[in-house]
Amino acid sequence: MQAAAACRTLSRTLVLAARNSRPSHTTVRSLSFAQPLSSQRLYTEKHEWVSVNGKIGTVGISQHAQEALGDIVYAELPEVGAKLQKDDSAGALESVKAASDVYSPVSGKVTERNEAVEKEPGLINKFVYEKGWLFKLELEDPSELKSLMDDAAYEKFLKSQESH
Amino acid sequence: MRFLSSSCNALARVATVYLSRSTCIFENLAFEEWLFRNHDLAAKGEALLVWSNRPTVVIGRHQNPWIEANVPYLQEHGIALVRRHSGGGTVYHDLDNVNFSFLTEHARHCRPRNLRLIAAALNKEFGFNLTPTKRDDILLQPNDRKVSGTAARIARNRAYHHLTLLVNVDLRTLSASLRSSYLDKIETNATRSTVAARVGYLRQDRKNIDKDRVVETVVRAFSEQFEAVESRIVENVLDQHRFPGVVETYDELRGWQWLFGHTPKFTASLPSGVSVTVEKGIITSVENAAVESKSLLGQRFCQKMLAV
């Protein structure tokens, strides 16, 4: 199937699903794959991000972190099934001989690790918000998300760091 | 919280120098890790740890020991093998090598600054021509002889930069220790060492140079950056009272789980034509095997399996 056609079919399916599930007073919002996902990401002060879909959070590092690290040559990821507390060390990324710890933004149980970045760590540098995700976990306590920063707050945080 | 300038040239008031009296690599790395987690950077400033070990091969955090070193040779010659917590490649060193570890807040972590300090101090004192490189090696000129390699670790807003410095070494032992016979038998995306074109040592250019004078020179140059420096000789780095938790780190470094079990996933071709996949040091799948060889499944991988 042609990719573009597949995307259109999928969009239509999702719109129909939204229509069928909504209460009658809401308006239908059509989902577009061109819509940036950045509004869904929440950031930590240690430059990780988490993006939540239902009970599953996807975790990665920010563009700022990727630039600061340089070329990543190895990604050490947590084991599937591992239980992480918020701010626990979840693994490490090696770049230019420095091994830098990665921390979990939220508490939960690891459900998936990104084998693609294990094989090709450079994906983290190139696609830090898409293919370069690190691991997924089932959230234990969604209220922890409240303490994280959205895009705007994170940008502000980065600027405040620069002045030091 | 005091914010220090992120400029590499900013000065700070105080620092601490720790001189370890241990010559055991496991003890010294355990102590370094303890300092990394516990040294009071705010009150005592940056730390410089100086240490030397009996003959040892140290592999980087994400490396495969069976391709970075000659494991049977190490065992036959009583040379220790250890995996460190920092990244980077594999080194061989013994008592005529000095290790320096610079511990700072992450914002003040600056490897080029540390390497320039060491090279400049030794060049001035002994008339060497030492040059740091973009790869954070130190080369002894002429002929680009590598005398120092670097690695680093960053966590919880703190960082350390540690490096080796060869004052003297038996190059044949070094080469033999680092030459694996199994390079073509193992496939992995573990990090690989960059083999130096040439390895050298300070005594090649100054026959009478001794390690103590090298240490003195570097410590003096380091100390000149600060208003006050406290120097501490540590006789027993495994003192649980002074350094609570250090013994647990020592045990972890000595254990199979960290040294071999932390090896990134790889596949190995065994002499019998069998191919195994090894994850966390354990054989998780066996290909091309007769029924008898299937018993390899679940076993810890060891180099005997690669030998004819």
Coordinates of N, CA and C in Angstrom, one line a residue, chain A residues 67-141:
Chain A
E67 N 22.6 17.5 21.7 CA 23.7 18.4 21.3 C 24.8 18.4 22.2
A68 N 24.5 18.5 23.5 CA 25.6 18.6 24.5 C 26.4 17.3 24.6
L69 N 25.7 16.2 24.4 CA 26.4 14.9 24.4 C 27.4 14.7 23.2
G70 N 27.0 15.1 22.1 CA 27.7 14.8 20.9 C 27.3 13.5 20.3
D71 N 28.1 12.9 19.4 CA 27.7 11.6 18.8 C 27.6 10.5 19.8
I72 N 26.5 9.9 19.9 CA 26.2 8.8 20.9 C 26.7 7.5 20.2
V73 N 27.6 6.8 20.9 CA 28.1 5.6 20.4 C 27.5 4.3 21.0
Y74 N 26.9 4.5 22.2 CA 26.3 3.3 22.8 C 25.1 3.8 23.7
A75 N 24.0 3.0 23.7 CA 22.9 3.3 24.5 C 22.6 2.1 25.5
E76 N 22.8 2.4 26.7 CA 22.5 1.3 27.7 C 21.1 1.6 28.3
L77 N 20.2 0.7 28.0 CA 18.8 0.9 28.3 C 18.3 0.0 29.4
P78 N 17.2 0.4 30.1 CA 16.8 -0.5 31.2 C 16.1 -1.8 30.7
E79 N 16.1 -2.8 31.5 CA 15.5 -4.1 31.2 C 14.0 -4.0 31.1
V80 N 13.4 -4.7 30.3 CA 11.9 -4.8 30.3 C 11.5 -5.5 31.6
G81 N 10.5 -4.9 32.2 CA 10.1 -5.5 33.5 C 10.7 -4.7 34.7
A82 N 11.8 -4.0 34.4 CA 12.4 -3.2 35.5 C 11.4 -2.2 36.1
K83 N 11.5 -2.1 37.5 CA 10.6 -1.1 38.1 C 11.5 0.1 38.4
L84 N 11.1 1.3 37.9 CA 11.8 2.5 38.1 C 11.0 3.5 39.0
Q85 N 11.7 4.1 39.9 CA 11.1 5.3 40.6 C 11.5 6.5 39.8
K86 N 10.7 7.6 40.0 CA 11.0 8.9 39.4 C 12.4 9.3 39.8
D87 N 13.2 9.7 38.8 CA 14.5 10.2 39.0 C 15.6 9.1 39.3
D88 N 15.1 7.8 39.2 CA 16.1 6.7 39.3 C 17.0 6.7 38.0
S89 N 18.2 6.3 38.2 CA 19.0 6.1 37.0 C 18.4 4.9 36.2
A90 N 18.2 5.2 34.9 CA 17.5 4.2 34.0 C 18.5 3.6 33.0
G91 N 19.7 4.1 33.0 CA 20.7 3.6 32.0 C 21.7 4.7 31.7
A92 N 22.4 4.5 30.6 CA 23.5 5.5 30.3 C 23.6 5.6 28.8
L93 N 24.1 6.8 28.4 CA 24.4 7.0 27.0 C 25.9 7.3 26.9
E94 N 26.6 6.7 26.0 CA 28.1 7.0 25.9 C 28.3 7.8 24.7
S95 N 29.1 8.9 24.9 CA 29.5 9.7 23.7 C 30.8 10.2 24.0
V96 N 31.7 10.3 23.0 CA 33.0 10.9 23.2 C 33.7 10.4 24.5
K97 N 33.6 9.1 24.8 CA 34.2 8.5 26.0 C 33.6 8.9 27.3
A98 N 32.6 9.7 27.3 CA 31.9 10.0 28.5 C 30.6 9.1 28.6
A99 N 30.4 8.5 29.8 CA 29.2 7.7 30.0 C 28.3 8.6 30.8
S100 N 27.1 9.0 30.3 CA 26.2 9.9 31.0 C 25.0 9.2 31.4
D101 N 24.6 9.3 32.7 CA 23.4 8.6 33.2 C 22.2 9.2 32.6
V102 N 21.2 8.3 32.4 CA 19.8 8.8 32.0 C 18.9 8.5 33.1
Y103 N 18.0 9.4 33.4 CA 17.1 9.2 34.6 C 15.6 9.1 34.1
S104 N 14.8 8.3 34.8 CA 13.4 8.2 34.5 C 12.6 9.4 35.0
P105 N 11.9 10.0 34.1 CA 11.1 11.2 34.5 C 9.9 10.8 35.4
V106 N 9.5 9.6 35.4 CA 8.3 9.1 36.2 C 8.6 7.7 36.7
S107 N 7.7 7.3 37.7 CA 7.8 6.0 38.2 C 7.0 5.0 37.3
G108 N 7.5 3.8 37.2 CA 6.7 2.8 36.4 C 7.5 1.6 36.1
K109 N 6.9 0.7 35.4 CA 7.5 -0.6 35.0 C 7.8 -0.5 33.5
V110 N 9.1 -0.8 33.2 CA 9.5 -0.7 31.8 C 8.8 -1.8 30.9
T111 N 8.2 -1.4 29.8 CA 7.4 -2.3 29.0 C 8.2 -2.6 27.7
E112 N 9.0 -1.6 27.3 CA 9.7 -1.8 26.0 C 11.0 -1.0 26.0
R113 N 12.0 -1.5 25.3 CA 13.2 -0.7 25.1 C 13.4 -0.6 23.6
N114 N 14.0 0.5 23.2 CA 14.1 0.7 21.7 C 15.3 0.0 21.2
E115 N 15.1 -1.2 20.6 CA 16.2 -2.0 20.1 C 16.9 -1.3 18.9
A116 N 16.1 -0.4 18.2 CA 16.7 0.2 17.1 C 17.9 1.1 17.5
V117 N 17.7 1.8 18.6 CA 18.9 2.7 19.1 C 20.0 1.8 19.7
E118 N 19.7 0.6 20.2 CA 20.7 -0.2 20.6 C 21.6 -0.6 19.4
K119 N 21.0 -0.9 18.3 CA 21.8 -1.3 17.1 C 22.4 0.0 16.5
E120 N 21.7 1.1 16.5 CA 22.2 2.3 15.8 C 22.0 3.5 16.8
P121 N 22.9 3.7 17.7 CA 22.8 4.8 18.7 C 22.7 6.2 18.0
G122 N 23.2 6.3 16.8 CA 23.2 7.6 16.1 C 21.7 8.1 15.9
L123 N 20.8 7.2 15.9 CA 19.3 7.6 15.7 C 18.9 8.6 16.8
I124 N 19.5 8.4 18.0 CA 19.2 9.3 19.1 C 19.6 10.8 18.7
N125 N 20.8 10.9 18.1 CA 21.2 12.3 17.7 C 20.3 12.8 16.6
K126 N 20.0 11.9 15.6 CA 19.3 12.4 14.4 C 17.8 12.6 14.7
F127 N 17.2 11.7 15.4 CA 15.7 11.8 15.6 C 15.3 11.7 17.0
V128 N 15.8 12.7 17.7 CA 15.7 12.7 19.2 C 14.3 12.6 19.7
Y129 N 13.3 13.1 19.0 CA 11.9 13.1 19.5 C 11.1 12.0 18.8
E130 N 11.6 11.4 17.8 CA 10.8 10.4 17.1 C 11.5 9.0 17.2
K131 N 12.2 8.6 16.2 CA 12.8 7.2 16.2 C 13.8 7.0 17.4
G132 N 14.3 8.1 17.9 CA 15.4 8.0 18.9 C 14.9 7.9 20.3
W133 N 13.7 7.5 20.5 CA 13.2 7.3 21.9 C 14.0 6.1 22.5
L134 N 14.0 6.1 23.9 CA 14.8 5.2 24.6 C 14.0 4.0 25.1
F135 N 13.0 4.3 25.9 CA 12.2 3.1 26.5 C 10.8 3.6 26.8
K136 N 9.9 2.6 27.0 CA 8.6 2.9 27.4 C 8.3 2.3 28.7
L137 N 7.4 3.0 29.5 CA 7.1 2.3 30.8 C 5.6 2.6 31.1
E138 N 5.0 1.7 31.9 CA 3.7 1.8 32.3 C 3.7 2.7 33.6
L139 N 3.0 3.8 33.5 CA 3.1 4.8 34.6 C 2.4 4.2 35.9
E140 N 3.1 4.5 37.0 CA 2.6 4.0 38.3 C 1.7 5.1 38.9
D141 N 2.1 6.4 38.6 CA 1.5 7.5 39.3 C 1.4 8.7 38.4

